[in-house]
């Protein structure tokens, strides 16, 4: 349903702390802390998980499941997984998405 890493990343994208997420979801801060401290898939009462997901989604977060396409437009971040668990090395990057082949950080403004 949602992983602890997704919860932390979603909070970071929204610029909120655990207390603020707890308020948005109508939960206690210790509940959010426990959820984020779990490794991988967050386990808990389904109603509690739904409250967190609804709070995040109603504030603009799109939670993308493993191997699922994104349904919306806009900016976002997705963790790319490899079979070895290591970085895939050099891959397509927004630093190289200019039509003229220049790096994003080389472009003069």
Tab-separated table of C-alpha atoms in Angstrom:
chain	number	residue	atom	x	y	z
A	1	UNK	CA	0.000	0.000	0.000
A	2	UNK	CA	2.634	2.551	1.075
A	3	UNK	CA	6.224	2.237	2.208
A	4	UNK	CA	7.980	4.144	4.959
A	5	UNK	CA	10.304	5.574	2.317
A	6	UNK	CA	7.323	6.883	0.331
A	7	UNK	CA	5.936	8.533	3.454
A	8	UNK	CA	9.203	10.329	4.199
A	9	UNK	CA	9.651	11.348	0.553
A	10	UNK	CA	6.064	12.625	0.360
A	11	UNK	CA	6.561	14.727	3.488
A	12	UNK	CA	9.768	16.119	2.026
A	13	UNK	CA	8.015	17.060	-1.226
A	14	UNK	CA	5.275	18.810	0.733
A	15	UNK	CA	7.784	20.454	3.063
A	16	UNK	CA	6.009	19.232	6.179
A	17	UNK	CA	7.196	17.466	9.312
A	18	UNK	CA	5.744	14.430	11.071
A	19	UNK	CA	3.590	16.588	13.332
A	20	UNK	CA	1.996	18.322	10.362
A	21	UNK	CA	1.318	15.018	8.587
A	22	UNK	CA	-0.272	13.687	11.767
A	23	UNK	CA	-2.565	16.724	11.879
A	24	UNK	CA	-3.491	16.408	8.197
A	25	UNK	CA	-4.299	12.713	8.665
A	26	UNK	CA	-6.057	13.120	12.005
A	27	UNK	CA	-3.572	10.820	13.734
A	28	UNK	CA	-1.076	11.112	16.581
A	29	UNK	CA	2.543	11.967	15.928
A	30	UNK	CA	3.756	8.706	17.563
A	31	UNK	CA	1.635	6.815	15.027
A	32	UNK	CA	3.341	8.604	12.129
A	33	UNK	CA	6.733	8.038	13.763
A	34	UNK	CA	6.056	4.300	14.097
A	35	UNK	CA	4.862	4.065	10.512
A	36	UNK	CA	7.947	5.830	9.163
A	37	UNK	CA	10.297	3.804	11.374
A	38	UNK	CA	9.091	0.515	9.904
A	39	UNK	CA	11.249	-0.878	7.148
A	40	UNK	CA	9.654	-1.217	3.730
A	41	UNK	CA	5.905	-1.739	3.520
A	42	UNK	CA	4.082	0.056	6.330
A	43	UNK	CA	1.955	-2.308	8.357
A	44	UNK	CA	-0.889	-1.221	10.538
A	45	UNK	CA	-4.593	-0.747	10.825
A	46	UNK	CA	-6.041	-0.282	7.345
A	47	UNK	CA	-8.059	2.764	8.462
A	48	UNK	CA	-4.864	4.438	9.683
A	49	UNK	CA	-3.041	3.746	6.420
A	50	UNK	CA	-5.980	5.097	4.431
A	51	UNK	CA	-5.983	8.307	6.489
A	52	UNK	CA	-2.302	8.901	5.725
A	53	UNK	CA	-2.718	8.150	2.028
A	54	UNK	CA	-5.776	10.411	1.739
A	55	UNK	CA	-3.956	13.226	3.549
A	56	UNK	CA	-0.994	12.965	1.205
A	57	UNK	CA	-3.064	12.641	-1.960
A	58	UNK	CA	-5.352	15.535	-1.034
A	59	UNK	CA	-2.241	17.698	-0.754
A	60	UNK	CA	-0.931	16.839	-4.217
A	61	UNK	CA	1.102	13.673	-3.682
A	62	UNK	CA	0.754	10.831	-6.178
A	63	UNK	CA	1.855	7.536	-4.675
A	64	UNK	CA	3.207	5.290	-7.410
A	65	UNK	CA	3.250	1.575	-6.765
A	66	UNK	CA	6.046	-0.700	-7.896
A	67	UNK	CA	6.004	-1.167	-11.688
A	68	UNK	CA	2.998	1.159	-11.978
A	69	UNK	CA	2.872	4.051	-14.433
A	70	UNK	CA	2.213	7.572	-13.258
A	71	UNK	CA	-1.318	8.683	-14.030
A	72	UNK	CA	-0.784	12.407	-13.574
A	73	UNK	CA	1.358	15.179	-14.957
A	74	UNK	CA	3.788	17.272	-13.013
A	75	UNK	CA	7.136	16.877	-11.404
A	76	UNK	CA	8.006	13.981	-9.176
A	77	UNK	CA	10.613	11.559	-7.991
A	78	UNK	CA	10.753	7.833	-8.447
A	79	UNK	CA	13.304	5.433	-6.996
A	80	UNK	CA	14.798	3.295	-9.728
A	81	UNK	CA	15.459	-0.229	-8.518
A	82	UNK	CA	18.072	-2.514	-10.025
A	83	UNK	CA	18.373	-6.268	-9.782
A	84	UNK	CA	21.668	-5.942	-7.893
A	85	UNK	CA	20.335	-3.269	-5.564
A	86	UNK	CA	23.136	-0.943	-6.669
A	87	UNK	CA	23.034	2.218	-8.690
A	88	UNK	CA	22.397	1.622	-12.365
A	89	UNK	CA	25.328	3.892	-13.190
A	90	UNK	CA	24.922	6.581	-15.780
A	91	UNK	CA	21.379	6.760	-17.031
A	92	UNK	CA	19.131	9.335	-18.601
A	93	UNK	CA	19.174	12.424	-16.483
A	94	UNK	CA	17.410	15.751	-16.421
A	95	UNK	CA	20.906	17.210	-16.614
A	96	UNK	CA	21.070	16.009	-20.225
A	97	UNK	CA	17.559	16.708	-21.434
A	98	UNK	CA	18.328	19.787	-23.504
A	99	UNK	CA	17.622	19.545	-27.229
A	100	UNK	CA	21.079	20.968	-28.034
A	101	UNK	CA	22.777	18.300	-25.894
A	102	UNK	CA	24.042	20.728	-23.267
A	103	UNK	CA	23.844	19.904	-19.630
A	104	UNK	CA	21.195	21.683	-17.617
A	105	UNK	CA	23.833	23.145	-15.300
A	106	UNK	CA	25.842	24.473	-18.268
A	107	UNK	CA	23.001	26.481	-19.675
A	108	UNK	CA	23.424	30.203	-19.275
A	109	UNK	CA	20.518	32.212	-17.988
